[in-house]
GROMACS .gro file of C-alpha atoms in nm:
model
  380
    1UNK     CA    1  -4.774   3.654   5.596
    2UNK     CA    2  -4.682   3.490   5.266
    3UNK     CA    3  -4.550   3.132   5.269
    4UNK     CA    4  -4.503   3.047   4.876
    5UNK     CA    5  -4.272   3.323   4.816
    6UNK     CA    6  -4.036   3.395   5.129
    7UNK     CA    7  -3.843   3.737   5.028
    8UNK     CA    8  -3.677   3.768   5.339
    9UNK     CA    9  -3.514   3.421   5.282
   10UNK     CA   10  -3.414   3.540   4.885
   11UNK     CA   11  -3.268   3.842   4.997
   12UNK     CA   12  -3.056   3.698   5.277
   13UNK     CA   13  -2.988   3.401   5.027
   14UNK     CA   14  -2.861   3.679   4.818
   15UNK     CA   15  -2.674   3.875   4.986
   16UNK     CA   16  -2.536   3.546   5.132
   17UNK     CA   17  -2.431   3.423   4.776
   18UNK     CA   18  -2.239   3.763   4.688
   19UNK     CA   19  -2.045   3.744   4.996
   20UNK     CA   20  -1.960   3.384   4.986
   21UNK     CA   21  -1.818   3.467   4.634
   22UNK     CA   22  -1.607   3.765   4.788
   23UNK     CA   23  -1.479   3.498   5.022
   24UNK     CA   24  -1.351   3.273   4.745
   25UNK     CA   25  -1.191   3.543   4.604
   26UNK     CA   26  -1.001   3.639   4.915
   27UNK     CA   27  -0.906   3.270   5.012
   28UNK     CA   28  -0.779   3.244   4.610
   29UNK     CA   29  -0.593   3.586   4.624
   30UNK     CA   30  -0.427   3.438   4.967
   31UNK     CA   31  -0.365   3.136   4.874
   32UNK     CA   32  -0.174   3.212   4.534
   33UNK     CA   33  -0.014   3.545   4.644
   34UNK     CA   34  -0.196   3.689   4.320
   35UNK     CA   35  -0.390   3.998   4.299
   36UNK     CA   36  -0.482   3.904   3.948
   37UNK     CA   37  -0.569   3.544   3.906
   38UNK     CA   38  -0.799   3.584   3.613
   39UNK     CA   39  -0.871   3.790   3.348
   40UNK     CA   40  -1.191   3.958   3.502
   41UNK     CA   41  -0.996   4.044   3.756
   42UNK     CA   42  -0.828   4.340   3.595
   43UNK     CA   43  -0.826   4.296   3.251
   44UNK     CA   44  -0.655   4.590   3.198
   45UNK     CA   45  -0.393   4.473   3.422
   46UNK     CA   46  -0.367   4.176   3.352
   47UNK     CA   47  -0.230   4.257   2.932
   48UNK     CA   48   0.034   4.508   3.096
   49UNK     CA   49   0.128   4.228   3.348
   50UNK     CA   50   0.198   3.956   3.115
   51UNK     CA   51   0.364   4.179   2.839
   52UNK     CA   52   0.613   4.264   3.123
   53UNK     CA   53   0.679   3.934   3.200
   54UNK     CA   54   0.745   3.864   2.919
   55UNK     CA   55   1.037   4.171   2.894
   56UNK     CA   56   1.143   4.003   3.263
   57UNK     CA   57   1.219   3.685   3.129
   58UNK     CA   58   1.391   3.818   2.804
   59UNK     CA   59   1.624   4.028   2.974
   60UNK     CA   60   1.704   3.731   3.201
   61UNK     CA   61   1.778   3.506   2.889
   62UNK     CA   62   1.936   3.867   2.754
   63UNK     CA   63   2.143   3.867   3.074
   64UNK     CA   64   2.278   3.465   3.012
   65UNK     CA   65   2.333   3.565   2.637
   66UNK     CA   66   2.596   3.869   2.753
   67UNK     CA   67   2.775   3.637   3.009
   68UNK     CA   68   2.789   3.388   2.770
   69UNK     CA   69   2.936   3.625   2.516
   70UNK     CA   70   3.184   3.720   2.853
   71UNK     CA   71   3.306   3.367   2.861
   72UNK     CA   72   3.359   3.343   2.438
   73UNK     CA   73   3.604   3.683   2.476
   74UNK     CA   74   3.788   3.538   2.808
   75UNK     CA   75   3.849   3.200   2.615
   76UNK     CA   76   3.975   3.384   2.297
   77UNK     CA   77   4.212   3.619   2.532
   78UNK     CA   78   4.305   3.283   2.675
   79UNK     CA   79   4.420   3.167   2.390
   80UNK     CA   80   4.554   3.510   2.251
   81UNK     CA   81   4.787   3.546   2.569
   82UNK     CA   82   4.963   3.226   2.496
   83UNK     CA   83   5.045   3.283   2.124
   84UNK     CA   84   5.183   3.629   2.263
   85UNK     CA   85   5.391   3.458   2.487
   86UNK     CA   86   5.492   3.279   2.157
   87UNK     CA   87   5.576   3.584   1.928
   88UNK     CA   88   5.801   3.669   2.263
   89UNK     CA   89   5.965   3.357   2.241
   90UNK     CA   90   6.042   3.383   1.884
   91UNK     CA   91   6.160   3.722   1.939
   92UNK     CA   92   6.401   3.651   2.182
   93UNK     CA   93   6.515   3.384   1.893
   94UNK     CA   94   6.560   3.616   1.629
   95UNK     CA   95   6.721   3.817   1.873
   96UNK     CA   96   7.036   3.590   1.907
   97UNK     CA   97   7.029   3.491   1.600
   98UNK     CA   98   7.114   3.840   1.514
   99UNK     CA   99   7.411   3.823   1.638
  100UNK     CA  100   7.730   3.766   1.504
  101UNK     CA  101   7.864   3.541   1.759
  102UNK     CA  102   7.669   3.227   1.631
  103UNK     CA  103   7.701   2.984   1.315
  104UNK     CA  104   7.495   2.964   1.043
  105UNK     CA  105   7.473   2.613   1.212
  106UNK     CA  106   7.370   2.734   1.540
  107UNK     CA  107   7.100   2.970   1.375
  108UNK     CA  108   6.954   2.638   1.188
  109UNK     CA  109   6.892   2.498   1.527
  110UNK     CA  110   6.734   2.812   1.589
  111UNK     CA  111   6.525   2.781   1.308
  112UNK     CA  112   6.357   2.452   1.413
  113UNK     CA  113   6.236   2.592   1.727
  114UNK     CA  114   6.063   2.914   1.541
  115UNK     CA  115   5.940   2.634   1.315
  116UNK     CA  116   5.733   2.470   1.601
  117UNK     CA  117   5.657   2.753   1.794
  118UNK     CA  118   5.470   2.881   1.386
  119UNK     CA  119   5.293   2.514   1.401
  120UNK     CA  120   5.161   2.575   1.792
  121UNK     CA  121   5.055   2.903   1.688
  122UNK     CA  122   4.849   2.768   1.358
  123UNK     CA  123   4.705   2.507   1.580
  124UNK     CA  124   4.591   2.701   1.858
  125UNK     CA  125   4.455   2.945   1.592
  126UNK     CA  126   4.231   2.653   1.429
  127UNK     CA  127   4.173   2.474   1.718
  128UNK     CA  128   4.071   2.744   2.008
  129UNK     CA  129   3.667   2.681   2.010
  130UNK     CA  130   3.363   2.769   2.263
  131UNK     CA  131   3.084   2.542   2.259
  132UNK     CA  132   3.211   2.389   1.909
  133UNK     CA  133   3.273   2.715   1.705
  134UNK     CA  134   3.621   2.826   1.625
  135UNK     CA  135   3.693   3.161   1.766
  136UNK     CA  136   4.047   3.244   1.640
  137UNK     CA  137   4.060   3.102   1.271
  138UNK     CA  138   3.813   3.441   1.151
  139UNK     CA  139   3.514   3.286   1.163
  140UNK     CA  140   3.395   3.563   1.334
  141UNK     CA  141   3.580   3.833   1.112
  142UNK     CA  142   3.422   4.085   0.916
  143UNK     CA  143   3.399   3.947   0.560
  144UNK     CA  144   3.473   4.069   0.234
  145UNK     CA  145   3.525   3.939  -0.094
  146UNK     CA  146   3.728   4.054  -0.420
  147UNK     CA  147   3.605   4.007  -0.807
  148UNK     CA  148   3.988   3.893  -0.861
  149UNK     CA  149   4.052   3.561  -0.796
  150UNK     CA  150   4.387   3.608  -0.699
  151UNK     CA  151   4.319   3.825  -0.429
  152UNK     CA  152   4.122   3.766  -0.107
  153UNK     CA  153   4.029   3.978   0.168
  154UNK     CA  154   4.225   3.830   0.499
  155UNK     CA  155   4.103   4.117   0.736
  156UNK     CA  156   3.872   4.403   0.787
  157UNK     CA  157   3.908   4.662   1.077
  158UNK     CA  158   3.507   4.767   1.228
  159UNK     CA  159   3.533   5.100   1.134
  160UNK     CA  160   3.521   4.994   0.731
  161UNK     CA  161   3.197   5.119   0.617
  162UNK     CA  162   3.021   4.807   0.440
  163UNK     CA  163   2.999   4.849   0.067
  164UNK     CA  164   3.165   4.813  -0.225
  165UNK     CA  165   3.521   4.940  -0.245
  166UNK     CA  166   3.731   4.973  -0.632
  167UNK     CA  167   4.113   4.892  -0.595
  168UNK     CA  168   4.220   5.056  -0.910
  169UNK     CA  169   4.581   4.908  -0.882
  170UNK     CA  170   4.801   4.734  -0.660
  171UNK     CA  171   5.164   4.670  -0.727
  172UNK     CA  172   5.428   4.515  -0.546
  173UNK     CA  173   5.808   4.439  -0.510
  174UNK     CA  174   6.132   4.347  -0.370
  175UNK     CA  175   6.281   4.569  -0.115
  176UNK     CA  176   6.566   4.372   0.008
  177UNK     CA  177   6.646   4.043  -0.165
  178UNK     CA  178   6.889   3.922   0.133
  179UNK     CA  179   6.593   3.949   0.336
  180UNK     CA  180   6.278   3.918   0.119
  181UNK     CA  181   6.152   4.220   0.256
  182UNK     CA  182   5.835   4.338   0.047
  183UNK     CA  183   5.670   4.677  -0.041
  184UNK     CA  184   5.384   4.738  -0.258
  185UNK     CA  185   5.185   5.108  -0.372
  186UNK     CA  186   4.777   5.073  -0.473
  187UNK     CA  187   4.596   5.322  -0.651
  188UNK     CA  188   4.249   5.349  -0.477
  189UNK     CA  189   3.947   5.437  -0.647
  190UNK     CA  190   3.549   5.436  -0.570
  191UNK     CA  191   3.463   5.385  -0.243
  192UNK     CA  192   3.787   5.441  -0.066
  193UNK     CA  193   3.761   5.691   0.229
  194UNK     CA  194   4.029   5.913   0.021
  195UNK     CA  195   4.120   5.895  -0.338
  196UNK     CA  196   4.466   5.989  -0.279
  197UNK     CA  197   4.763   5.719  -0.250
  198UNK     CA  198   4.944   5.988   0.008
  199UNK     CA  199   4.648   5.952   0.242
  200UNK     CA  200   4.725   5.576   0.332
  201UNK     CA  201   4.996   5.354   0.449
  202UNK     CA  202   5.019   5.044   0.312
  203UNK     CA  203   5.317   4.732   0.446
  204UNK     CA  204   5.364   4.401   0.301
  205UNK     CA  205   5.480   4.109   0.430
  206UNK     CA  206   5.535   3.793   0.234
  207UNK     CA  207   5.233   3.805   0.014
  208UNK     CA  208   4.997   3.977   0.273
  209UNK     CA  209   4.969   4.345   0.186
  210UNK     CA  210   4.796   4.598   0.489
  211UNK     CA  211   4.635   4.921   0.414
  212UNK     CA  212   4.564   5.148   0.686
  213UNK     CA  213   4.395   5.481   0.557
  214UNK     CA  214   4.188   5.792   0.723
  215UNK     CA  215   3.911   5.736   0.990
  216UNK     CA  216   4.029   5.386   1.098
  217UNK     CA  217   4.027   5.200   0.754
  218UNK     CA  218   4.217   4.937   0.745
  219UNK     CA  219   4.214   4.613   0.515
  220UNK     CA  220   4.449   4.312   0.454
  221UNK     CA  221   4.469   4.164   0.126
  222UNK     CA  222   4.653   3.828   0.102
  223UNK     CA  223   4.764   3.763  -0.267
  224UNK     CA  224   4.825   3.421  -0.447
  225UNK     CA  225   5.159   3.310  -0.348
  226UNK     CA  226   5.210   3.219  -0.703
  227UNK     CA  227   5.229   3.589  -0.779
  228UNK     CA  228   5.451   3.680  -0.531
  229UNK     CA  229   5.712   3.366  -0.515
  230UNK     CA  230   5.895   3.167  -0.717
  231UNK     CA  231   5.943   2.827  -0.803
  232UNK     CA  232   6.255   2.833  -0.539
  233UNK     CA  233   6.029   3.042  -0.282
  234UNK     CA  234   6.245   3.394  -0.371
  235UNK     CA  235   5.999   3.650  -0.385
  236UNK     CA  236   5.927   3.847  -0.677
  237UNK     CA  237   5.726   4.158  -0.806
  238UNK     CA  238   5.416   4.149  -0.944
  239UNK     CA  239   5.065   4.355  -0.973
  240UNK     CA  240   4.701   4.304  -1.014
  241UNK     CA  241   4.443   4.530  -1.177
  242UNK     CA  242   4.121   4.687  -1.147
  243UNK     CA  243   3.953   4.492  -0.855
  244UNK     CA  244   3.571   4.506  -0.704
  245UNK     CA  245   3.568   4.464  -0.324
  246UNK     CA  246   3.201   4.399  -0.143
  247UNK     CA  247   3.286   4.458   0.245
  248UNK     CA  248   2.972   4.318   0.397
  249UNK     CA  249   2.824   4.368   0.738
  250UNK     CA  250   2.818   3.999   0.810
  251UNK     CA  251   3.040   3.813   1.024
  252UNK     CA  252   3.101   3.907   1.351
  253UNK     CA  253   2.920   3.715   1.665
  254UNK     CA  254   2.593   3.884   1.729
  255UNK     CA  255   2.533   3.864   2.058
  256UNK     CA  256   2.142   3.906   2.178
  257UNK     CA  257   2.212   4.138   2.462
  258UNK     CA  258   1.813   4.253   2.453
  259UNK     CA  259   1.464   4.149   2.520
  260UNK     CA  260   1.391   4.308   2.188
  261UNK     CA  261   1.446   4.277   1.830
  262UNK     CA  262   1.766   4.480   1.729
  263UNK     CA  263   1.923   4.477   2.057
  264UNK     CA  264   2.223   4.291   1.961
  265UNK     CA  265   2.589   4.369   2.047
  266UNK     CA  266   2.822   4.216   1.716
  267UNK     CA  267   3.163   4.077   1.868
  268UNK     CA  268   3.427   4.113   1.586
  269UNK     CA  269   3.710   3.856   1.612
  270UNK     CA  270   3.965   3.916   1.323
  271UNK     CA  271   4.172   3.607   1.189
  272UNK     CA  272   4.509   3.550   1.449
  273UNK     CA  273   4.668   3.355   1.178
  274UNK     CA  274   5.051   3.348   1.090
  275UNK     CA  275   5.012   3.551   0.752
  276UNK     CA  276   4.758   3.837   0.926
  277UNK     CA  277   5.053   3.842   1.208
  278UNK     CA  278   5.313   3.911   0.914
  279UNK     CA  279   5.514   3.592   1.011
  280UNK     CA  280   5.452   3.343   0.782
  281UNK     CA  281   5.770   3.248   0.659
  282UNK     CA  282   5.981   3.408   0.934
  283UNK     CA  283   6.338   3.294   0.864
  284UNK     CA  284   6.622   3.325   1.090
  285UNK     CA  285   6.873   3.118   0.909
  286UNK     CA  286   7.127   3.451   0.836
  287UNK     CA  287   7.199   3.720   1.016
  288UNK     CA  288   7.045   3.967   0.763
  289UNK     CA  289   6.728   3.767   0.789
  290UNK     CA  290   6.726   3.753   1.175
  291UNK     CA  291   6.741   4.125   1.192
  292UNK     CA  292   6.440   4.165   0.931
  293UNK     CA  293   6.282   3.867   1.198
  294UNK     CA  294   6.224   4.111   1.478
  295UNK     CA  295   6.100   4.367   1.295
  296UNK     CA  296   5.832   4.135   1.201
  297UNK     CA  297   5.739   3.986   1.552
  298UNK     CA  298   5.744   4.345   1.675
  299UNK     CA  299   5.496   4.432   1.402
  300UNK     CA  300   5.282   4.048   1.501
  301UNK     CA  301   5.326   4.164   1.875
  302UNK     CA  302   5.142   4.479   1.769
  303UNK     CA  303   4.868   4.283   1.565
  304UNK     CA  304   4.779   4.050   1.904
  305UNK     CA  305   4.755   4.352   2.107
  306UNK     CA  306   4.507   4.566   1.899
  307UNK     CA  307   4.324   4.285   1.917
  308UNK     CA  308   4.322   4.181   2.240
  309UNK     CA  309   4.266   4.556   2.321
  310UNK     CA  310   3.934   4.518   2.086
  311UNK     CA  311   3.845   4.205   2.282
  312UNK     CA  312   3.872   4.390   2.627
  313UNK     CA  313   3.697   4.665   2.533
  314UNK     CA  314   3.396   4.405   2.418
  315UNK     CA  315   3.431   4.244   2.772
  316UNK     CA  316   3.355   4.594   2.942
  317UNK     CA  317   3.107   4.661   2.732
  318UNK     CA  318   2.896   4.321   2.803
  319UNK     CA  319   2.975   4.333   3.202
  320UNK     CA  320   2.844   4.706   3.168
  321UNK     CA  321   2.534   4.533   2.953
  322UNK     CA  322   2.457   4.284   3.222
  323UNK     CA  323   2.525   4.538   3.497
  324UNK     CA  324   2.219   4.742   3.316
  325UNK     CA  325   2.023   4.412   3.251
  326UNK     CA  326   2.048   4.313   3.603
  327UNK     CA  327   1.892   4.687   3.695
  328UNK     CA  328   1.668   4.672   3.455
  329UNK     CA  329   1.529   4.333   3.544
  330UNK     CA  330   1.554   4.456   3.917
  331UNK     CA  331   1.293   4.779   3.830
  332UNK     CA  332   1.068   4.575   3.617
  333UNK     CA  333   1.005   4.267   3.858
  334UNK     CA  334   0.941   4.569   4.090
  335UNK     CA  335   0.675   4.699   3.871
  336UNK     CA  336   0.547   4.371   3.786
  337UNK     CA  337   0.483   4.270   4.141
  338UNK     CA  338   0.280   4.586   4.204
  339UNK     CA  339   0.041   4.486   3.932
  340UNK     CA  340   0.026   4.140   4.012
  341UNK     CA  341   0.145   4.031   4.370
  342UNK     CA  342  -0.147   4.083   4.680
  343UNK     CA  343  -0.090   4.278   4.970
  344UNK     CA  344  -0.112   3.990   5.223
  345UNK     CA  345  -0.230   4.203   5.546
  346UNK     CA  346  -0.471   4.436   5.362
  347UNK     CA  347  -0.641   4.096   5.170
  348UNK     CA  348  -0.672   3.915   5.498
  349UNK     CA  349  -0.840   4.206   5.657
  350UNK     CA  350  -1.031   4.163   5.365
  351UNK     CA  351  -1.092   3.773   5.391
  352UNK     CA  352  -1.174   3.835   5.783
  353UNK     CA  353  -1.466   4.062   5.764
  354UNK     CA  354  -1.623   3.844   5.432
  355UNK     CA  355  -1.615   3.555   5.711
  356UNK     CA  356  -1.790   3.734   5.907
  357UNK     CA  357  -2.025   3.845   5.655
  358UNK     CA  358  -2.085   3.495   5.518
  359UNK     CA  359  -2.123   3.339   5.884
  360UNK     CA  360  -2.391   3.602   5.997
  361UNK     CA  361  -2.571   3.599   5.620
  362UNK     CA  362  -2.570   3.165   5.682
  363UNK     CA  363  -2.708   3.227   6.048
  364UNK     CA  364  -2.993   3.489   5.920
  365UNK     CA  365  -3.078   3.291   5.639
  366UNK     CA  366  -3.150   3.003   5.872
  367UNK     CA  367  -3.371   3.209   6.043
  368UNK     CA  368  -3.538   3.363   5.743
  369UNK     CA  369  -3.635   3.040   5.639
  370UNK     CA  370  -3.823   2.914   6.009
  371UNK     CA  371  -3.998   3.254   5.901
  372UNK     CA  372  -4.259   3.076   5.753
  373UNK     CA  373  -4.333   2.781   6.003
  374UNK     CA  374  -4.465   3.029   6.237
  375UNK     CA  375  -4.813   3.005   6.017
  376UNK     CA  376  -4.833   2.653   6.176
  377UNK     CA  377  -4.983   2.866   6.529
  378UNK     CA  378  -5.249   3.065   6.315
  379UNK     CA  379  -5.388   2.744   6.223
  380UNK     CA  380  -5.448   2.582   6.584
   0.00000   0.00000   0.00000
């Protein structure tokens, strides 16, 4: 028998220590939920864990960002509906003003309500914001700009290609001088989709000129007024040269629909203003003019419906996008709880038998260490 060195009392200590450490494990793991509360844990785990919470909580933010972007295209088709209900009003004006029942009087009085019903429509166009950005005034248009000072690019359909575009020529004149009506030819060069005049259609009203062309193209061009009116506002002909356009890809709202880099969905919202609508200077004053009036509104009543059509075709998109989010963010927090969250009835079978353990390891330690008093009878 050995009393300076009691093995039996190190190796119960030892055992002892190892479970009580086991134990404090098991009461952490229970008392956090966690399966990984530290790196030694699972190390391995732990790095896929935390890179996936990190996807979790972007596509949660990703999710806000769509709905968000939900609530900019509802308040802009707000806003869109009631300057449609406008056009409709002004249509029904230019509608009796057509006929030949009424004064030249009565079609003055006519005339000041198309006047404010233009000035409502401006407004609403300048003024229609979310969270402090103007959604109506093209702000959120695709841009482009012109070497020719004279010209500026008003509007650019999505499916324009960004890069540079030559307008060789562009020409314009009077149609009808009782009405003002407008047409104008262009000669397209470099760039263009097609390099043949026959290929597109191109309308002018006032001094806004629209060319629609093959696979979608479509620009507006608004030229100086200068050019196109007189000192007494009567339009006249005119034409502009060899002009440089740079269509850009910048503009639109990008919308961070993505827990990633590059996941982005880019809301286009073209310019609703009275001279992209073609009824800038809409004039109901004569008969002749009334009649060219509807025309017009028909034409601005087709402008606010392309792009409300656009608009609702972003909204499904972005409820489809957070439909996906919300499944993706579903299947991931699954995952992530796998790796991460304890299995509460397996850990406390766990904790019960390292109680156990530790209580009989503290009981035969006790008695490993009265080991050594029993030398106390050899010596009596």
């Amino acid at each position: 028998m050995r009393i300076n060195y009691n093995v039996s009392a190190m190796l119960a200590n030892n055992t002892l220590s190892n479970n009580d450490n086991r134990l404090s494990n098991s009461i952490q793991r229970l008392s956090s939920g966690l399966k990984i509360n530290n790196a030694k844990d699972n190390p391995a785990g732990l790095a896929m864990a935390k890179r996936m919470n990190a996807q979790i909580r972007g596509t949660e933010m990703a999710n806000q960002n769509a709905n968000d972007g939900i609530s900019v295209i509802e308040t802009a088709d707000g806003a869109l509906s009631e300057i449609q209900a406008m056009i409709q009003r002004m249509t029904e004006l230019s509608t009796k003003a057509a006929t030949g029942t009424l004064t030249d009087d009565d079609r003055e009085i006519i005339q000041k309500e198309v006047e404010q019903l233009q000035k409502e429509i401006e407004r609403i166009s300048e003024s229609t914001q979310f969270n402090g950005q103007n959604l109506l005034d093209g702000t959120y248009g695709i841009k482009a700009y012109t070497t020719e000072n004279d010209l500026k690019v008003s509007a650019v359909a999505k499916e324009v290609t960004p890069g540079e575009y030559v307008l060789d020529a562009l020409n314009w004149s009077v149609k009808n001088e009782d009405t003002g009506e407008m047409e104008a030819t262009f000669t397209p060069g470099e760039g263009f989709p097609s390099t043949e005049p026959g290929d597109y259609t191109v309308s002018m009203t006032d001094n806004y000129v629209t060319i629609d062309g093959p696979s979608g193209f479509s620009m507006t061009y608004e030229i100086n007024e200068k050019l196109v009116f007189d000192d007494e506002g009567k339009p006249m002909g005119g034409s502009i040269g060899s002009t440089t356009i740079d269509c850009t890809d910048v503009g639109p709202m990008r919308l961070q629909v993505g827990s990633n880099e590059g996941q982005v969905i880019a809301v286009d919202i073209p310019a609703v203003s009275l001279g992209n609508m073609g009824i800038a200077k809409i004039d109901v004053s004569t008969q002749d003019k009334a009649g060219y009036a509807i025309d017009r509104l028909d034409l601005a009543t087709q402008y606010i419906n392309s792009v409300r059509g656009k608009l609702g075709a972003y909204q499904n998109r972005l409820e489809s996008t957070t439909e996906n989010l919300g499944v993706v963010d579903e299947n991931m927090t699954s995952a992530y709880s796998r790796i991460m969250d304890v299995d509460m009835a397996d850990e406390m079978t766990q904790y019960s038998t390292y109680n156990v353990l530790v209580q009989a390891g503290t009981s035969v330690l006790a008695q490993a260490n009265d080991r050594p008093s029993t030398v106390l009878q050899l010596l009596q």
